[in-house]
mmCIF file of C-alpha atoms in Angstrom:
data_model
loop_
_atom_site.group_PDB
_atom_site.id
_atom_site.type_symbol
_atom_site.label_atom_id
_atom_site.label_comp_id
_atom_site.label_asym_id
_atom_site.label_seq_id
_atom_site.Cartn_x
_atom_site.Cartn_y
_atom_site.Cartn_z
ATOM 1 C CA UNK Q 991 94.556 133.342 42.777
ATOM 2 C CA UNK Q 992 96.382 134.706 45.383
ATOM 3 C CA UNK Q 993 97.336 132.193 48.276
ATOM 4 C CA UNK Q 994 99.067 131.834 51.850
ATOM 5 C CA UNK Q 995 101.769 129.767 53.518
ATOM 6 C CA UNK Q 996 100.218 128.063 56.451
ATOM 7 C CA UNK Q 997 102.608 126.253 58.384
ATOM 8 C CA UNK Q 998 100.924 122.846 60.599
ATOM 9 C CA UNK Q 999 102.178 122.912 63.917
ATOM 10 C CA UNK Q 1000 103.209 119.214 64.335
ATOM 11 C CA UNK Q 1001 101.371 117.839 67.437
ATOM 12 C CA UNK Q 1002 103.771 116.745 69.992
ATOM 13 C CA UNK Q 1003 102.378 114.684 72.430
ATOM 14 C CA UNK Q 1004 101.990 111.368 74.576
ATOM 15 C CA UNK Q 1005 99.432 108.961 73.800
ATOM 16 C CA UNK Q 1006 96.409 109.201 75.053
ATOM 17 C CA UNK Q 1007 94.736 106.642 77.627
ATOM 18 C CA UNK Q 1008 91.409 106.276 76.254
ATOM 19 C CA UNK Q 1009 88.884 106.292 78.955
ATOM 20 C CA UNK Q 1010 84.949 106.078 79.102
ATOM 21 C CA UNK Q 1011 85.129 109.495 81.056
ATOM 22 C CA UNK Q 1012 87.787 110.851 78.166
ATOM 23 C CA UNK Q 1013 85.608 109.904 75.246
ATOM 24 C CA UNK Q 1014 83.047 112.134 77.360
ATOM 25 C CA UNK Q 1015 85.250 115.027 77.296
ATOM 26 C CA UNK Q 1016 86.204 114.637 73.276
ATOM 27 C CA UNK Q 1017 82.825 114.974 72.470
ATOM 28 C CA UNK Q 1018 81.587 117.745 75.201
ATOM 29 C CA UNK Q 1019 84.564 119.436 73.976
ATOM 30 C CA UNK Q 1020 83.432 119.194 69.954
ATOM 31 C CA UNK Q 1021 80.077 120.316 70.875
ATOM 32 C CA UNK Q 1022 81.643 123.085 72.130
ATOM 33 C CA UNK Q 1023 83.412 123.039 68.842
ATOM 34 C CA UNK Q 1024 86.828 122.219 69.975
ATOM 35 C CA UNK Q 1025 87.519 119.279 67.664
ATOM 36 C CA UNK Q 1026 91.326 118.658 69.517
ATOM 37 C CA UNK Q 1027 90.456 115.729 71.621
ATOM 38 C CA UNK Q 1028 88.238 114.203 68.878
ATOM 39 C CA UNK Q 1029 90.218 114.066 65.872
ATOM 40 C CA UNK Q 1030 93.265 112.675 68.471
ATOM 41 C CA UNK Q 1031 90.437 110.056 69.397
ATOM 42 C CA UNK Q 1032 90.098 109.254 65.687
ATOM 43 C CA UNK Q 1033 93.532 108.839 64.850
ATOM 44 C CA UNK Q 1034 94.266 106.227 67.969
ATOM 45 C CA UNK Q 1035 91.250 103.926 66.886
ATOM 46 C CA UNK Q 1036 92.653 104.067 63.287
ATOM 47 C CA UNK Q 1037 95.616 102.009 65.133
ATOM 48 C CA UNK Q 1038 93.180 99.292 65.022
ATOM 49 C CA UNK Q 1039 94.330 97.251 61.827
ATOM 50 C CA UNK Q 1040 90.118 96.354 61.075
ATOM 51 C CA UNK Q 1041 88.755 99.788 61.442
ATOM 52 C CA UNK Q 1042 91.869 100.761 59.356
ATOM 53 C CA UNK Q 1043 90.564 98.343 56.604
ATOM 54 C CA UNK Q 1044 86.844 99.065 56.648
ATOM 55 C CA UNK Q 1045 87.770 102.740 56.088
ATOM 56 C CA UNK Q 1046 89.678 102.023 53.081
ATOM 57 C CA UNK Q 1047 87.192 100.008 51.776
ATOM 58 C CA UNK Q 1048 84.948 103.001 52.097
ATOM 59 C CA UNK Q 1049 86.501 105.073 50.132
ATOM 60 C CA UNK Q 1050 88.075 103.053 48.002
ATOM 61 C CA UNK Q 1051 84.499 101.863 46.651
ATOM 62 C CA UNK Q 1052 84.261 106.235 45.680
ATOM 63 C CA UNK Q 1053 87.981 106.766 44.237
ATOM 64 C CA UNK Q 1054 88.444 103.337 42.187
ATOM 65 C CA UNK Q 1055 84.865 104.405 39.889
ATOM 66 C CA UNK Q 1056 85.615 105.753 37.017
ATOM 67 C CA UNK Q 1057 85.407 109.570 36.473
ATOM 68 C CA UNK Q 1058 84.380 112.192 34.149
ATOM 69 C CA UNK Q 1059 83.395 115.811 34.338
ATOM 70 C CA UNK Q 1060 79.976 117.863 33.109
ATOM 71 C CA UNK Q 1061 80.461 121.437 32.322
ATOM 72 C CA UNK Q 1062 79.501 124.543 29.906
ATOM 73 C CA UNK Q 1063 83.464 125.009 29.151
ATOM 74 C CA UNK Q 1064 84.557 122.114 26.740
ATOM 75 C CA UNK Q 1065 88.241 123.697 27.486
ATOM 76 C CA UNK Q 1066 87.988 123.639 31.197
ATOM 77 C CA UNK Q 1067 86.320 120.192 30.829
ATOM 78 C CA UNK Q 1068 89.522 119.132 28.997
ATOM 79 C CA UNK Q 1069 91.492 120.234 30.809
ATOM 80 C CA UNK Q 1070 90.464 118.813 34.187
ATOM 81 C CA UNK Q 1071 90.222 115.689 31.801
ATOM 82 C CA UNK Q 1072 92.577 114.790 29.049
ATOM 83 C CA UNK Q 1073 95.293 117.441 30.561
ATOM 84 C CA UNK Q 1074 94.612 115.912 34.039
ATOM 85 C CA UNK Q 1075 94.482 119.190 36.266
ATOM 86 C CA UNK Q 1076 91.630 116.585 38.511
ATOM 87 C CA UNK Q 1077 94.725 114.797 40.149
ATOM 88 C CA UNK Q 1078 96.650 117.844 40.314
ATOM 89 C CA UNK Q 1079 93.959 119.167 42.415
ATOM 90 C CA UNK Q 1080 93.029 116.187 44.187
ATOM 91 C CA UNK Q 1081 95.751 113.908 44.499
ATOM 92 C CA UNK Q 1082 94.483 110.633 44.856
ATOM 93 C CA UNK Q 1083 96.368 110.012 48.639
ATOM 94 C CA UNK Q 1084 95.488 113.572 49.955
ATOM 95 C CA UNK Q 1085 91.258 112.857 48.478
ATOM 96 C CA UNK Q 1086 91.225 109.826 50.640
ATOM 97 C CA UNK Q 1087 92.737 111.481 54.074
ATOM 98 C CA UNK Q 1088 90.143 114.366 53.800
ATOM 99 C CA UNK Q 1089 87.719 111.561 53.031
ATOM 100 C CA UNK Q 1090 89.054 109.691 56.211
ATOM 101 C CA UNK Q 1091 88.544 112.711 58.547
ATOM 102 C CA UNK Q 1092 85.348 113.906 56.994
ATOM 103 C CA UNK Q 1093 83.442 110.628 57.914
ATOM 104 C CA UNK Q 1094 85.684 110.248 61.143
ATOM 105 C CA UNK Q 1095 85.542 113.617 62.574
ATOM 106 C CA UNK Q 1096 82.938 114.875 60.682
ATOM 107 C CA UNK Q 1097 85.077 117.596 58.800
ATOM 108 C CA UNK Q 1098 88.135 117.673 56.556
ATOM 109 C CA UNK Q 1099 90.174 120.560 56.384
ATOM 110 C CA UNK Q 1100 92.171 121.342 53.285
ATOM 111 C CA UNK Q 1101 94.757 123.969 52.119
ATOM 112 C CA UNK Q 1102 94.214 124.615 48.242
ATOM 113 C CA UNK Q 1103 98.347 125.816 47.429
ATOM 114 C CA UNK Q 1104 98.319 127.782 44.215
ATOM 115 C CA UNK Q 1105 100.658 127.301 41.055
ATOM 116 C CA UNK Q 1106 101.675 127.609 37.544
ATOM 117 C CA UNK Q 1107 100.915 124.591 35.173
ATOM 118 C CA UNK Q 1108 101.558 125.295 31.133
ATOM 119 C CA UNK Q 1109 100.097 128.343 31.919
ATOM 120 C CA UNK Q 1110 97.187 127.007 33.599
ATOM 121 C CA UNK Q 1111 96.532 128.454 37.396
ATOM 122 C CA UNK Q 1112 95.996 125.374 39.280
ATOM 123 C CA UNK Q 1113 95.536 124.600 43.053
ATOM 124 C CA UNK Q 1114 96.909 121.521 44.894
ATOM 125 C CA UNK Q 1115 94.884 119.767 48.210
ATOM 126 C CA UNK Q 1116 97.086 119.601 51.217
ATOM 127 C CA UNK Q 1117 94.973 117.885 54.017
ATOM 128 C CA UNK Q 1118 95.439 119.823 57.759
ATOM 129 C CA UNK Q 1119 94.600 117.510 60.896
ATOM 130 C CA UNK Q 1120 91.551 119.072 62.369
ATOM 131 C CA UNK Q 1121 92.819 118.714 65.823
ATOM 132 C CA UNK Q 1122 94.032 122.417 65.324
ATOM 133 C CA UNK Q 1123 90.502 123.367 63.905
ATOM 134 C CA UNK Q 1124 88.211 125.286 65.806
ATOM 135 C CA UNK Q 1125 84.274 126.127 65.608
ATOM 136 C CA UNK Q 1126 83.633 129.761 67.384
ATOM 137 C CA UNK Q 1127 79.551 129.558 68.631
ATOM 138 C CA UNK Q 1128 80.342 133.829 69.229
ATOM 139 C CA UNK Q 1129 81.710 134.646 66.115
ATOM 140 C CA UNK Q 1130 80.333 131.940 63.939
ATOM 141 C CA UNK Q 1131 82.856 130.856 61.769
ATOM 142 C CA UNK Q 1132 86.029 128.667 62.053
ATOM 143 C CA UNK Q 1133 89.698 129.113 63.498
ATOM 144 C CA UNK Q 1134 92.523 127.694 62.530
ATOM 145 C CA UNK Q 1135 95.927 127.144 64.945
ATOM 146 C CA UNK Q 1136 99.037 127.842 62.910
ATOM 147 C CA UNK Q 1137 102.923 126.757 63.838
ATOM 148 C CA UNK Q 1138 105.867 129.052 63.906
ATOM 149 C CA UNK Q 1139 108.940 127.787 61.342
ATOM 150 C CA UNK Q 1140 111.955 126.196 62.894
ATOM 151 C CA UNK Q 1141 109.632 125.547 66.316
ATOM 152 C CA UNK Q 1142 107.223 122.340 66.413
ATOM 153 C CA UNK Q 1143 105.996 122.677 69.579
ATOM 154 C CA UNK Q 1144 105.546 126.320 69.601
ATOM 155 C CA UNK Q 1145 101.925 127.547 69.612
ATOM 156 C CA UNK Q 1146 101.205 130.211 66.556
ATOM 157 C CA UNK Q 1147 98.664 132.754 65.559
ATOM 158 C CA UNK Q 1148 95.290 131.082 65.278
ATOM 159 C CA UNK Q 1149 93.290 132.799 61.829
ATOM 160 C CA UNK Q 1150 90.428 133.233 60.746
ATOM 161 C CA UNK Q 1151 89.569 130.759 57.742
ATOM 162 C CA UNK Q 1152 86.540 130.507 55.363
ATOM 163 C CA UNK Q 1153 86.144 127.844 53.687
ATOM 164 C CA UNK Q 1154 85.345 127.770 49.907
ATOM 165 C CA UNK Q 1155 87.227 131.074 49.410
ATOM 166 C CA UNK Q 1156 89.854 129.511 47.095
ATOM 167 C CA UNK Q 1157 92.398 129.068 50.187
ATOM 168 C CA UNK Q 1158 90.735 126.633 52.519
ATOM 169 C CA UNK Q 1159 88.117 123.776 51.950
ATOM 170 C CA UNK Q 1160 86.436 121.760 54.335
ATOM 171 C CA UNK Q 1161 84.308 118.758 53.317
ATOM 172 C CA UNK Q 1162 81.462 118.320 55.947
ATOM 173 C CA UNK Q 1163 79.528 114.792 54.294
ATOM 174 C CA UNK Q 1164 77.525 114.768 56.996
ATOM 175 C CA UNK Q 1165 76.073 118.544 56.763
ATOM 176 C CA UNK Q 1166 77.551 122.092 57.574
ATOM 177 C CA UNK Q 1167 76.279 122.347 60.655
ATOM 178 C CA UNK Q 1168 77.633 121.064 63.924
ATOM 179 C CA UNK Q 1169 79.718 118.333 61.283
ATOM 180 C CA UNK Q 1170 80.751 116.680 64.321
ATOM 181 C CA UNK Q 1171 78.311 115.121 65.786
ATOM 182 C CA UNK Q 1172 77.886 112.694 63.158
ATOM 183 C CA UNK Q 1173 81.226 111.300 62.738
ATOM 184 C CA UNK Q 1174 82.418 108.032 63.258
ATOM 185 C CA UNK Q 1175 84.482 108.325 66.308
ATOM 186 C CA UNK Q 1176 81.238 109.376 68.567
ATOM 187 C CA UNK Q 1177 79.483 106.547 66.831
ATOM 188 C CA UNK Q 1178 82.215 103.956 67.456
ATOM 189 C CA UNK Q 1179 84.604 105.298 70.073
ATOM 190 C CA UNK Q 1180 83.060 103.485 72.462
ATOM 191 C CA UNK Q 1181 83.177 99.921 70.932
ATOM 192 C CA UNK Q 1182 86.899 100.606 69.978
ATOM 193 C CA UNK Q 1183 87.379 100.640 73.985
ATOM 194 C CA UNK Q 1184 85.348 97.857 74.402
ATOM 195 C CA UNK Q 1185 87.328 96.338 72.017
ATOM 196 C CA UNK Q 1186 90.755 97.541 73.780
ATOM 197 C CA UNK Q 1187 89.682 95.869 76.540
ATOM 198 C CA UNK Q 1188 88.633 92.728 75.207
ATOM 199 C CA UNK Q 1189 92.171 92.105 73.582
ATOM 200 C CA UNK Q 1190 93.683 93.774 76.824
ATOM 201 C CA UNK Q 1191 91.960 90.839 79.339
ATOM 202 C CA UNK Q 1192 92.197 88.201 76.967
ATOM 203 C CA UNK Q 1193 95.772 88.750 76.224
ATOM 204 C CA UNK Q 1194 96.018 88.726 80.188
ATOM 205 C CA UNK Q 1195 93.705 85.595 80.657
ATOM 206 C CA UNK Q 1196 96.194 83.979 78.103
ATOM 207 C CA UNK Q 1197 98.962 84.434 80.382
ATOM 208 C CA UNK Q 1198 97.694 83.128 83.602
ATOM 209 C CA UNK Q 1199 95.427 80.608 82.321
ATOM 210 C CA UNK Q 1200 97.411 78.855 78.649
ATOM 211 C CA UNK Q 1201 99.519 77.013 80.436
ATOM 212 C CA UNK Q 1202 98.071 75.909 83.263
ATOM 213 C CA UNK Q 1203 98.758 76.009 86.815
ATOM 214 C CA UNK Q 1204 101.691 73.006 88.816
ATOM 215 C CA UNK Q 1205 100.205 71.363 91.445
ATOM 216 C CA UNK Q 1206 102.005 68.696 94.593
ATOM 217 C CA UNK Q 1207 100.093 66.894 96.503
ATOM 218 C CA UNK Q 1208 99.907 63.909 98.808
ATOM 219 C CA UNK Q 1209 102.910 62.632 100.656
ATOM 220 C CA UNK Q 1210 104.794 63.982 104.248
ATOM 221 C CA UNK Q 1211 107.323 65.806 102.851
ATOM 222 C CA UNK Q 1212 108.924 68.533 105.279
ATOM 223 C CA UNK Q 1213 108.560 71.607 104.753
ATOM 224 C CA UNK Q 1214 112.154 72.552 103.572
ATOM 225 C CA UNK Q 1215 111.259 69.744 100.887
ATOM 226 C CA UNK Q 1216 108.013 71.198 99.916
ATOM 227 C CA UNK Q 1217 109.802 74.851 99.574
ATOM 228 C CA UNK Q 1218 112.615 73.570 97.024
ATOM 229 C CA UNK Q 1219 109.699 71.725 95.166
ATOM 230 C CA UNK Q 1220 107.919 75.085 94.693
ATOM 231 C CA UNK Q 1221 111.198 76.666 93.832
ATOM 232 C CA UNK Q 1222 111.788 74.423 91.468
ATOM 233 C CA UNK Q 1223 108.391 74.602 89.546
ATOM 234 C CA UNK Q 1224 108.355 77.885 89.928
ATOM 235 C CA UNK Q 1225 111.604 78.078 87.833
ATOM 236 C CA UNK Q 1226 110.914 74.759 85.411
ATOM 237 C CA UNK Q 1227 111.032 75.264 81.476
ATOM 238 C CA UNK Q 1228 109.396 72.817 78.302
ATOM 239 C CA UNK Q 1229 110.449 69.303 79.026
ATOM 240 C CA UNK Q 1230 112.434 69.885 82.657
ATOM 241 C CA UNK Q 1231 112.356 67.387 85.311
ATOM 242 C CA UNK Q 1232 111.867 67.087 88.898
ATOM 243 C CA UNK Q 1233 111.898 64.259 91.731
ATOM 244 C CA UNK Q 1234 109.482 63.854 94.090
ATOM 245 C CA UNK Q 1235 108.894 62.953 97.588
ATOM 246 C CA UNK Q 1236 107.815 59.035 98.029
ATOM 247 C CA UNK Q 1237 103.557 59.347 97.845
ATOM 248 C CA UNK Q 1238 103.494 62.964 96.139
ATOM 249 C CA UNK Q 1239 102.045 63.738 92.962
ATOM 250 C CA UNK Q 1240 102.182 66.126 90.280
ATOM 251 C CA UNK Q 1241 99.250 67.254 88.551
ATOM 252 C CA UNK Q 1242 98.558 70.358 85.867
ATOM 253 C CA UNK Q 1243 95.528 72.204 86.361
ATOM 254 C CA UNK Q 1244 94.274 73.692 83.631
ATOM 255 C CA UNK Q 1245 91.429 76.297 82.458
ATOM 256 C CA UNK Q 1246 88.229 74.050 81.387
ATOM 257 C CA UNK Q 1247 85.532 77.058 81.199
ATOM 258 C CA UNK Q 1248 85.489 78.736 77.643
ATOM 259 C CA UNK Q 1249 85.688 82.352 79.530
ATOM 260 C CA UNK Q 1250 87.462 83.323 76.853
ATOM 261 C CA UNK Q 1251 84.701 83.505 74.192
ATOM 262 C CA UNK Q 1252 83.348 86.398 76.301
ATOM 263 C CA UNK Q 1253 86.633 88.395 75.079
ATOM 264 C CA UNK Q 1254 85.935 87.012 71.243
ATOM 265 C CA UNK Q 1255 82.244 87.466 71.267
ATOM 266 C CA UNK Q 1256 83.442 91.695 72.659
ATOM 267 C CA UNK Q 1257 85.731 91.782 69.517
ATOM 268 C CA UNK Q 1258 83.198 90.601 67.149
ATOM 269 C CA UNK Q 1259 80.439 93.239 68.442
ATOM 270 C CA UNK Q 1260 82.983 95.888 67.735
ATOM 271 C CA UNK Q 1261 83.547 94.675 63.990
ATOM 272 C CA UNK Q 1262 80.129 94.403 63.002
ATOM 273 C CA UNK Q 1263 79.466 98.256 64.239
ATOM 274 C CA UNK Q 1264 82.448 99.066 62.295
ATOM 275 C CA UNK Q 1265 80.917 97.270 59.457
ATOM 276 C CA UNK Q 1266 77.566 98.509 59.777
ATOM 277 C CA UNK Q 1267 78.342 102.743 60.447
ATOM 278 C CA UNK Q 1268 80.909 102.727 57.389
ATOM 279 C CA UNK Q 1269 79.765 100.177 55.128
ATOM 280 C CA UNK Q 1270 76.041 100.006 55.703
ATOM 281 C CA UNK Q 1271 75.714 96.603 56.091
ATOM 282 C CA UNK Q 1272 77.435 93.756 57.959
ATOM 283 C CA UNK Q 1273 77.046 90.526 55.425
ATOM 284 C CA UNK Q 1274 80.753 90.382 53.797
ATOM 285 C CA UNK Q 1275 81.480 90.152 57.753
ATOM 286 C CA UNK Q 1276 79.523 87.320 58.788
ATOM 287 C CA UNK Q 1277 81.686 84.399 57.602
ATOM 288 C CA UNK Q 1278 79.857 81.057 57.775
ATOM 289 C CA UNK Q 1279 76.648 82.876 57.886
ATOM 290 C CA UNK Q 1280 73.713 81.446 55.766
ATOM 291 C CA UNK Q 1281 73.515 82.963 52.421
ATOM 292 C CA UNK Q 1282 75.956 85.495 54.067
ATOM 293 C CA UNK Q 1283 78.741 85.591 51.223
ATOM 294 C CA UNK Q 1284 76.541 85.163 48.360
ATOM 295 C CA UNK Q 1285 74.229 88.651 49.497
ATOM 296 C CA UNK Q 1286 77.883 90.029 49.857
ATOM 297 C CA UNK Q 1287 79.150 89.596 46.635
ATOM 298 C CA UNK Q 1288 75.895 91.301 44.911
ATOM 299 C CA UNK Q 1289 76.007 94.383 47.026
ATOM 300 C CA UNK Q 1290 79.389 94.406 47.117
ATOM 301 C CA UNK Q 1291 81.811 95.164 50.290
ATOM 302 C CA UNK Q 1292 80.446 98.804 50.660
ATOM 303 C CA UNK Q 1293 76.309 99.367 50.192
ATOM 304 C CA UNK Q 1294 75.662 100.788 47.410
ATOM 305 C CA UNK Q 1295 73.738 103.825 48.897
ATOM 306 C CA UNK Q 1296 76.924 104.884 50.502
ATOM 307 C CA UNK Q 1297 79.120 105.633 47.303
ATOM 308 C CA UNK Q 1298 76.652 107.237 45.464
ATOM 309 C CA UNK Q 1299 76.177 109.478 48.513
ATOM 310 C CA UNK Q 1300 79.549 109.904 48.672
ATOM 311 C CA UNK Q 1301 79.693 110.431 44.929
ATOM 312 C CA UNK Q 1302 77.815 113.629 45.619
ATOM 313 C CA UNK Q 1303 79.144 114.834 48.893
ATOM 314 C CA UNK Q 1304 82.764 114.761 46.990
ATOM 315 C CA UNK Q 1305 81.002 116.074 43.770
ATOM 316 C CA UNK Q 1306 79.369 118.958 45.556
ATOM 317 C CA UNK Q 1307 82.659 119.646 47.705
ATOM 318 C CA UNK Q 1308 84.967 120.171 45.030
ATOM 319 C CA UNK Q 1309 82.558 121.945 42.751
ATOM 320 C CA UNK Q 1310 81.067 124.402 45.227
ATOM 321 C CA UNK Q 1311 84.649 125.347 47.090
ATOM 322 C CA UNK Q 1312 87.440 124.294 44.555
ATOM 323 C CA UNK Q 1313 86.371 124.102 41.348
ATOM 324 C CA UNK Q 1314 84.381 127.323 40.513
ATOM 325 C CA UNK Q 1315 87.770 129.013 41.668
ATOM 326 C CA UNK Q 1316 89.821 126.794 38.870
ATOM 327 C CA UNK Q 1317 86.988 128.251 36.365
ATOM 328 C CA UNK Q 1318 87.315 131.900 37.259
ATOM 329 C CA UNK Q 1319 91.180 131.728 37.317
ATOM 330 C CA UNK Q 1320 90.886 129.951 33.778
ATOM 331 C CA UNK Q 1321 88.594 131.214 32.235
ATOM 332 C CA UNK Q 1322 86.822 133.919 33.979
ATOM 333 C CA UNK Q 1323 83.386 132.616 34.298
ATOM 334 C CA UNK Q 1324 82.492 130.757 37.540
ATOM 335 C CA UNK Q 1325 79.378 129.308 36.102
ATOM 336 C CA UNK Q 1326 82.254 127.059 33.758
ATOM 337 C CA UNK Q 1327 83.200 125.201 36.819
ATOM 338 C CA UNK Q 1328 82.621 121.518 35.760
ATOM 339 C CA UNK Q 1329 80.793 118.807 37.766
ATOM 340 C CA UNK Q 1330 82.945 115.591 38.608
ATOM 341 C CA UNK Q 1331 80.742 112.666 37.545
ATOM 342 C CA UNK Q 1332 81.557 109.537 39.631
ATOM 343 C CA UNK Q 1333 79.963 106.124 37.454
ATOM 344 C CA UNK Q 1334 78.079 104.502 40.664
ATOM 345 C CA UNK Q 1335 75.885 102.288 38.209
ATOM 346 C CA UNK Q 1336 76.024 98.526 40.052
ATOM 347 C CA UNK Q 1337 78.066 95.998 38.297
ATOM 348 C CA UNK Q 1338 76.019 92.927 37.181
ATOM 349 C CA UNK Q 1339 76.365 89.772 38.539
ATOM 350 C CA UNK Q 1340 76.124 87.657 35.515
ATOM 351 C CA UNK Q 1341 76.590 84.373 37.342
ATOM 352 C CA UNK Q 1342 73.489 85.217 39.671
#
């Protein structure tokens, strides 16, 4: 199988300010099919440690079941099998990235790199970040922005790709067409602002208000008096002390209102959509929720409609665009290309 070297342009750029009006333009801009500002949109709210986790526990639920492969070719079978070509192919980090953009973005992009392996021809999944992905409405098919060697910020050629040709892949779990509108960062960009925000404010309401707020009253001091008083509580530390004028007091004012559950309550909304758009359900999230845990721990973390569907989005991917190439190269035959089997059958809860 004859192959290309692709060189990724490595994004250099600042970090975006996320905006209401910005997360506008990512996704005017990826119906336009210019998936730039939406895959950079992605990759910020992955920043958020929660988000971060609920996506792992995604796909983990997929890549942790245990595998085997259907096919007409016991020798291809075996191969993918007992001599392991499967995580040759699919390496079990670069799987799980094109996993993470295909339900972010909506599409993973993948270079299949071609070599030698006991005499077998077998590919190798390097994962490409989408930003430099493009969706042409005129010519319909898909671009894709190359680098030039020795200069990352230089702009290359941008080629045509087609994916499933034994050189590029894209896995599009959501459908092949207009992949984007489905993924996760139009569905939850949004709350990950709202969520922003919330820690922004109450990070801020936590400085002005935690401590409290000095206060002198009463007495007839002058006013040279009462301007080294404020100096000096302006500038006091833990445990300093001050004198004070005959018949003046010093009180600390402090925050009674609970304002700050407002900030809490924003954070919570934004985990539970998180929960809900990648996990399917909420329940494993809802700690001291009636009945909450125990519903958890029979569906699991991650509902059990999800893997299986994911079970055959990755099935059908790597079948359809990688592994009917591995057959032909093999063995000569596309119709030998094995089926990857994930085992989605529900584990029994024997105490329950």
């Amino acid at each position: 199988m004859d192959t290309i070297d692709v060189i990724e342009r490595r994004p250099v750029r600042s970090t975006a300010i996320w905006t209401p009006d910005l997360l506008r333009v990512a996704e005017w801009e990826a119906d336009a099919g210019r998936l730039r500002l939406a895959a950079d949109l992605w990759e910020s709210m992955l920043a958020d440690d929660r988000l971060k986790g609920v996506l792992d526990t995604r796909t983990d639920a997929l890549l942790g079941r245990p595998l085997s492969f259907e096919g007409r070719s016991a020798r291809v079978v075996a191969s993918l099998d007992v001599k392991e070509d499967w995580w040759r192919i699919f390496p079990e980090t670069e799987l799980k990235e094109l996993m993470g953009w295909g339900l972010g973005v909506g599409t993973g992009l993948g270079h299949m790199v071609w070599g030698t392996v006991d005499g077998r021809d077998v590919p190798r999944l390097h994962v490409k970040n989408p930003r430099n992905l493009r969706w042409c409405w005129r010519e319909r098919g898909w671009f894709f922005r190359t680098g030039i060697a020795g200069n990352e910020t230089a702009l290359g050629e941008e080629i045509r790709i087609y994916p499933g040709d034994g050189n590029w892949v894209l896995y599009t779990p959501y459908g092949a067409n207009r992949p984007w509108i489905h993924g996760a960062y139009r569905t939850l960009g949004r709350w990950a602002l709202l969520k922003q925000y919330a820690i922004d404010d109450w990070g801020d309401y936590s400085d002005r208000k935690g401590q409290g707020v000095h206060v002198a009253t009463g007495g007839k001091g002058t006013v040279a008096e009462r301007k080294k008083i404020t100096e000096e509580l302006r500038a006091m530390a833990g445990n300093a002390a001050i004198t004070l004028p005959e018949g003046m007091d010093l009180k600390l004012l402090e925050a009674v209102a609970n304002t700050w559950s407002t900030f809490k309550a924003q954070i919570d909304a934004s985990n539970e959509a998180q929960a809900v758009t990648l996990l399917g359900q909420n329940m494993s999230t809802l700690a001291g929720a009636t009945g909450a845990q125990g519903a958890a721990s029979l569906q699991g973390d991650v509902k059990l409609s999800k893997t299986k569907a994911d079970a055959e989005t990755v099935a059908t991917f790597a079948h359809d665009q990688v592994l009917v190439h591995y057959a032909v190269a093999n063995s000569g035959d596309a119709t030998r290309a094995p089926w990857p089997v994930y085992d989605t059958t529900p584990v029994e809860d024997k105490k329950a």
